[in-house]
Every structure is written in structure tokens, then in C-alpha cells.
Short mmCIF file of C-alpha atoms in Angstrom, two decimals:
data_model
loop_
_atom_site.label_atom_id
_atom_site.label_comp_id
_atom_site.label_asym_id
_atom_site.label_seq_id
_atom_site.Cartn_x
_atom_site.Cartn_y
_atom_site.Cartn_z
CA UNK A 1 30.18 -71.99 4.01
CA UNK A 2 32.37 -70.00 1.81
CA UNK A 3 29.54 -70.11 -1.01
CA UNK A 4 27.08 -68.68 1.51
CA UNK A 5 29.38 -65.46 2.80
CA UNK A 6 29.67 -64.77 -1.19
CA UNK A 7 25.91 -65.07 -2.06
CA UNK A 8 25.41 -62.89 1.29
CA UNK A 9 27.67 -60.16 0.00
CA UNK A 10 26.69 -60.55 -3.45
CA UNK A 11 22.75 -60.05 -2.55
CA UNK A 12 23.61 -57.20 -0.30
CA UNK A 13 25.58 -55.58 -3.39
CA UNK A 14 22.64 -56.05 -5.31
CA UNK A 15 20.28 -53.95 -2.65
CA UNK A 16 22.66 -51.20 -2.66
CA UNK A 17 22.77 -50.40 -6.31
CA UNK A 18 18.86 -50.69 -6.32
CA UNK A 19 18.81 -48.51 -3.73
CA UNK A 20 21.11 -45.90 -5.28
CA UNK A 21 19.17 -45.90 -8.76
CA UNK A 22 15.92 -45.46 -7.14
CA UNK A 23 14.36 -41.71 -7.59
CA UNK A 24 15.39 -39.30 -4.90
CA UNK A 25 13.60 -39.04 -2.16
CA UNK A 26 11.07 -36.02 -1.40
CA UNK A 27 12.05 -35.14 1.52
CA UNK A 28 15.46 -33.21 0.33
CA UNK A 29 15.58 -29.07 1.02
CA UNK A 30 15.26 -27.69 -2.82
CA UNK A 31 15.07 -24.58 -1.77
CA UNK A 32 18.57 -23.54 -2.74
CA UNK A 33 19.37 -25.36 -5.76
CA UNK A 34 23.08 -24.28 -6.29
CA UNK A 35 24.47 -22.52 -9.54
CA UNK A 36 21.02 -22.35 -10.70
CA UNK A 37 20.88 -18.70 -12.50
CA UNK A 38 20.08 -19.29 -16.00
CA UNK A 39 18.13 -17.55 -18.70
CA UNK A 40 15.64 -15.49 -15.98
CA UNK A 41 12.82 -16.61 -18.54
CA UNK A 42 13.37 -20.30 -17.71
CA UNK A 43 14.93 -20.93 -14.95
CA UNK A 44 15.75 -20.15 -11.60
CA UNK A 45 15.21 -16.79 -10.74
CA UNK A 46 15.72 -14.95 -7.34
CA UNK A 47 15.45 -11.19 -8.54
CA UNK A 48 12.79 -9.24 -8.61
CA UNK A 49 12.11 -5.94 -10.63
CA UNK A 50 13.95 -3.81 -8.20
CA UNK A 51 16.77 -6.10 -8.89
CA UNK A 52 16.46 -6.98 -4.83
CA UNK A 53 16.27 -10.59 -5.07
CA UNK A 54 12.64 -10.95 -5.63
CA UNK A 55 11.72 -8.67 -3.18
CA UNK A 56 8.93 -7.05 -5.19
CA UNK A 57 6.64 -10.39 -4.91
CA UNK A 58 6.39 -9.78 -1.23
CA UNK A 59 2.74 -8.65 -0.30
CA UNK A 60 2.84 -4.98 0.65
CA UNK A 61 6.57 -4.73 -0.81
CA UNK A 62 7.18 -0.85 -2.40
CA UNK A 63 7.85 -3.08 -5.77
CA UNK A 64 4.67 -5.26 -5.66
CA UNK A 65 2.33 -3.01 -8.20
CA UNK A 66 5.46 -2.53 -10.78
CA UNK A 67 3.87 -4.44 -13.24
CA UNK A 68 0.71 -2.03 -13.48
CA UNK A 69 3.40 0.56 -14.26
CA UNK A 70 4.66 -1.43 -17.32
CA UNK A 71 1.01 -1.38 -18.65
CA UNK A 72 0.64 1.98 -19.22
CA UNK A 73 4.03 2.54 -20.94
CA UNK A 74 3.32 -0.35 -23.76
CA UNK A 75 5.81 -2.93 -22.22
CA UNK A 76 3.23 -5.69 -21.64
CA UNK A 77 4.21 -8.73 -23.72
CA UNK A 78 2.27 -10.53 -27.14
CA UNK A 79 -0.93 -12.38 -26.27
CA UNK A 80 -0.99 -15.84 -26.43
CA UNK A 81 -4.18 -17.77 -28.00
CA UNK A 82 -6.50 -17.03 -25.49
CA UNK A 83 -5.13 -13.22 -25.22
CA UNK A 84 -3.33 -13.64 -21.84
CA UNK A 85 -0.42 -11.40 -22.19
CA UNK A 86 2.93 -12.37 -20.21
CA UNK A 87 2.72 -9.29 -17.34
CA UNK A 88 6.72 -8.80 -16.85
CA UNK A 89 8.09 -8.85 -20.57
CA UNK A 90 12.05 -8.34 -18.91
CA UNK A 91 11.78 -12.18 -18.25
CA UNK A 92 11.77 -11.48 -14.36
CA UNK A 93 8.27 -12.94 -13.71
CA UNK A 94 7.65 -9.98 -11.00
CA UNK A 95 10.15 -11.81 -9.15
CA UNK A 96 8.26 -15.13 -8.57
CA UNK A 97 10.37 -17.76 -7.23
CA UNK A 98 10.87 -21.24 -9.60
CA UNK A 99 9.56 -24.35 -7.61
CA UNK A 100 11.64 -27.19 -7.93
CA UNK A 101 11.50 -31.01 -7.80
CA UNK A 102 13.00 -33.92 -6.59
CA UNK A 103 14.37 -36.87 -9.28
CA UNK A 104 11.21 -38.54 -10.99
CA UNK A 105 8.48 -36.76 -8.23
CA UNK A 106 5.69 -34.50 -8.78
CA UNK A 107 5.42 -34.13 -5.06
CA UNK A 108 6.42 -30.36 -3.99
CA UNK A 109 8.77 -30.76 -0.80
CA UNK A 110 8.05 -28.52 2.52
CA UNK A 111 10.81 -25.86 0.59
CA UNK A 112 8.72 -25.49 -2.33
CA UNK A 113 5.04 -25.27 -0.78
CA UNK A 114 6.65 -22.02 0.87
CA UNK A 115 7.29 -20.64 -2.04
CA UNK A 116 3.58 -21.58 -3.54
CA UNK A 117 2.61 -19.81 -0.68
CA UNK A 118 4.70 -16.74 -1.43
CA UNK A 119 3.14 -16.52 -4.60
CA UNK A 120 -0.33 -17.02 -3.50
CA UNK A 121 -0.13 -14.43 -1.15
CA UNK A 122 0.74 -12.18 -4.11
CA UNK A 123 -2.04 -12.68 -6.40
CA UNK A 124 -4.72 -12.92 -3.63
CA UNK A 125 -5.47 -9.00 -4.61
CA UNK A 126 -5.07 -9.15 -7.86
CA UNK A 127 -7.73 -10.64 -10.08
CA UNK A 128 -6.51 -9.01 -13.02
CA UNK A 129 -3.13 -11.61 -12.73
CA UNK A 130 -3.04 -14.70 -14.36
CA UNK A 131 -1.03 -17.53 -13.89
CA UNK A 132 0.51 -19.89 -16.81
CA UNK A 133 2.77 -22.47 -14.80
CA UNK A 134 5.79 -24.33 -16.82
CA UNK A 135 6.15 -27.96 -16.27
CA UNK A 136 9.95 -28.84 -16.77
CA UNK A 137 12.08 -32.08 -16.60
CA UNK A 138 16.03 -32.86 -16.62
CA UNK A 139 16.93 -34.62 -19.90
CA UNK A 140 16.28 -38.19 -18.82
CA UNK A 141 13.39 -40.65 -20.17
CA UNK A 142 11.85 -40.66 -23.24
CA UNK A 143 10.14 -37.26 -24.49
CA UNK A 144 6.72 -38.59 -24.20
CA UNK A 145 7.13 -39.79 -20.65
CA UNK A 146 8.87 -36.11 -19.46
CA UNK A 147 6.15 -34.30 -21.15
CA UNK A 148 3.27 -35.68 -19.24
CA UNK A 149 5.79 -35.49 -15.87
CA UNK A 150 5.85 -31.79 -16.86
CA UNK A 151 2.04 -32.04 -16.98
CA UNK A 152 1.74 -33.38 -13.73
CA UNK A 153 4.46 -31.02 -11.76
CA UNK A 154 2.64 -28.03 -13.36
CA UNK A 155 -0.58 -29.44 -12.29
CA UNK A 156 0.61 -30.14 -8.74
CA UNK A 157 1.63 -26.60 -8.11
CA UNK A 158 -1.53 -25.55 -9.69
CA UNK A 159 -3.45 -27.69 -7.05
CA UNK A 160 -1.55 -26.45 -4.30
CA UNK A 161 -1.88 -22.49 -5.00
CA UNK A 162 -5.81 -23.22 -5.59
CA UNK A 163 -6.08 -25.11 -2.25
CA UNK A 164 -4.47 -21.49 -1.24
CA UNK A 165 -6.89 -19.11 -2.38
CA UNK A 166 -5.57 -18.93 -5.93
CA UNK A 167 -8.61 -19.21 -8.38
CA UNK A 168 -8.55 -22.19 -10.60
CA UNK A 169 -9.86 -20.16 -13.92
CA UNK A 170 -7.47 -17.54 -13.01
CA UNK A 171 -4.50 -20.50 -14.10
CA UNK A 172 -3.46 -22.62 -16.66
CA UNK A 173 -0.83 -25.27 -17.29
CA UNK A 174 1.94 -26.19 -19.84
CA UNK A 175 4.21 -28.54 -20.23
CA UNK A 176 7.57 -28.60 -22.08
CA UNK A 177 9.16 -31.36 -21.20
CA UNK A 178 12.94 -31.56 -21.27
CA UNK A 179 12.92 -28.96 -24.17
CA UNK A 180 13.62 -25.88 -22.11
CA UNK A 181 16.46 -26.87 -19.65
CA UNK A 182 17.08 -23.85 -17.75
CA UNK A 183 21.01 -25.08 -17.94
CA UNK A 184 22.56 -27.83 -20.02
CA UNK A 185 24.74 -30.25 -19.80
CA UNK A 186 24.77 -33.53 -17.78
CA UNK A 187 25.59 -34.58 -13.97
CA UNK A 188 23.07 -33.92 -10.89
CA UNK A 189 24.28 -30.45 -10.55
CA UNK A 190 22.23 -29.87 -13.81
CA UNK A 191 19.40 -31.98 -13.27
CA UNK A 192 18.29 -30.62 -10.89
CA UNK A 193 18.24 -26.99 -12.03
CA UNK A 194 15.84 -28.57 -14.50
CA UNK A 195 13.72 -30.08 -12.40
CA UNK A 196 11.10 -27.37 -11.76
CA UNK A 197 7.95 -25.35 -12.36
CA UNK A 198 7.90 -21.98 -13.51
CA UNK A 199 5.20 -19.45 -12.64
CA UNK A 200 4.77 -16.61 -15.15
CA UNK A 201 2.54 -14.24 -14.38
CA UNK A 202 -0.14 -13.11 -17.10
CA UNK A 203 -2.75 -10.20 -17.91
CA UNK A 204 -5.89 -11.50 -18.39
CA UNK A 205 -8.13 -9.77 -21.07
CA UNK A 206 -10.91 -7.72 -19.88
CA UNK A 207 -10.18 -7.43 -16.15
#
């Protein structure tokens, strides 16, 4: 009998470390990931160009044409290799929010498809914006298996803002793996803040 309570507890041990090394579930609110105010070109960002907390990527905002303005005076950044140029050289990304994961998922959470939506909204009258989206992971797994989860969190918010409007040709994907962490260090705090997607709006040549 005594052998039998001990296997009990022992097997019900057992089911709550499993449970607690599984990935986190998708359901958790990411929308306010806290401490997360890194390097603006990387991680989270929640200001826009009128330094209003991203106010300027609201549709109709006083702010939402700044980035024509930076045209004319020179301030548009390099091209890449297919000329795209990076829109909002300050790092700011017009004030587009980061979308960010849960552990081990590529599935964006009720929080984040708002923000896809945000952004959508945005670029729905603009043809001449581009869209390269950042696939990031925290620092855990091998380098080959966060750079295709990269792939696939940049490619899932790619899917969801051309199921809103967004055209497809008007986007394209990277992935970096774990070697941009918006913050560094170690501990769920940080891992998270590296969990994410990051939209940076581009110029595309001759529009």
C-alpha cells in the first residue's frame, strides 16, 4: 500500500514538470511585454515620429505622411539588394508596433493580430510602402532550428496582413534568428522581449 501512495505521487510529480517545460501556451495577452524598450531598430517600439507613442501609424493621424517628408530632404535609408530603401532611417519604423510571440509558437495571439491590423490599416493607401518583416527568437535551441522559427513567425505575420488587404509582392521576409535580441541576458523577462516580429517599413523603387 505504501509502495502504491509513492508511485502515485511520484507519477503525478512527473506530469507536473512535463507540464511546466512544455511551450507556453498561445493564449497569453503579449500585448504589453514589460521592460521591453530596446534599441528602437530591433525591438519593441511604442513611439512614433511625433515621439507620441506611435501615434503617427494611426490612419488619418496628423503624423501618418511623415515619412514622405523625409524623402524629399535626403533622409531615406541605403537600398538593400533589390533597392527597397528602409522608409524611417531614425530606427522608429513610422511607429509600427513589434508583434510578439509566445515560447516555441508561430501562432500570433488575439493581442498581436490587433496590431497586424493596425498596420494594415496603414499601408492600405500607400502602394509606394513596402514591408520587410524580422523574424526573431530568444536565445534557446540550436541556431539552425531558431532561424527557420524566425522564418515561420515572419511568414505568419506576413499571411495575416495579406489575408488583410496587404499585397503579398508589396512584402518580404527575413529571418535572424537569435542574432538580434532586442535585450540580452537570460530569464523569461528577456525571452520574451525577443520573441517577436518586426515590421520595417520600406520604399519600393519606382512607385
Amino acid at each position: 500500500m505504501f509502495k502504491s501512495i509513492i508511485s502515485c505521487a511520484a507519477a503525478a510529480a512527473c506530469l507536473v514538470l512535463a507540464a511546466g517545460c512544455g511551450p507556453d501556451t498561445p493564449a497569453e495577452d503579449l500585448s504589453q511585454v514589460p521592460g521591453a524598450k530596446a534599441d528602437p531598430g530591433y525591438g519593441y517600439n511604442d513611439t512614433g515620429l511625433d515621439g507620441k507613442g506611435g501615434a503617427g501609424l494611426l490612419p488619418g493621424s496628423e503624423n501618418s505622411g511623415n515619412w514622405v517628408d523625409q524623402g524629399k530632404d535626403g533622409r531615406i535609408g541605403e537600398a538593400d539588394a533589390d533597392g527597397w530603401r528602409v522608409a524611417d532611417p531614425s530606427g522608429n519604423r513610422l511607429g509600427m508596433p513589434v508583434i510578439y510571440f509566445a515560447h516555441d509558437s508561430d501562432v500570433l495571439v488575439p493581442s498581436e493580430q490587433a496590431k497586424v491590423q493596425r498596420i494594415a490599416a496603414f499601408l492600405a493607401d500607400k502602394p509606394e510602402l513596402g514591408l520587410l518583416i524580422e523574424g526573431h527568437c530568444d536565445q534557446r535551441g540550436t541556431d539552425e532550428y531558431n532561424r527557420a522559427l524566425g522564418e515561420r513567425r515572419a511568414n505568419a505575420i506576413r499571411a495575416a496582413l495579406a489575408s488583410a488587404g496587404v499585397n503579398d509582392a508589396n512584402m518580404k521576409t527575413q529571418s535572424f534568428g537569435e542574432d538580434k535580441p532586442a535585450v540580452e541576458g537570460q530569464g523569461e523577462s528577456v525571452w520574451r522581449q525577443n520573441r517577436r516580429g518586426v515590421p520595417v517599413p520600406m520604399i519600393i523603387p519606382g512607385r
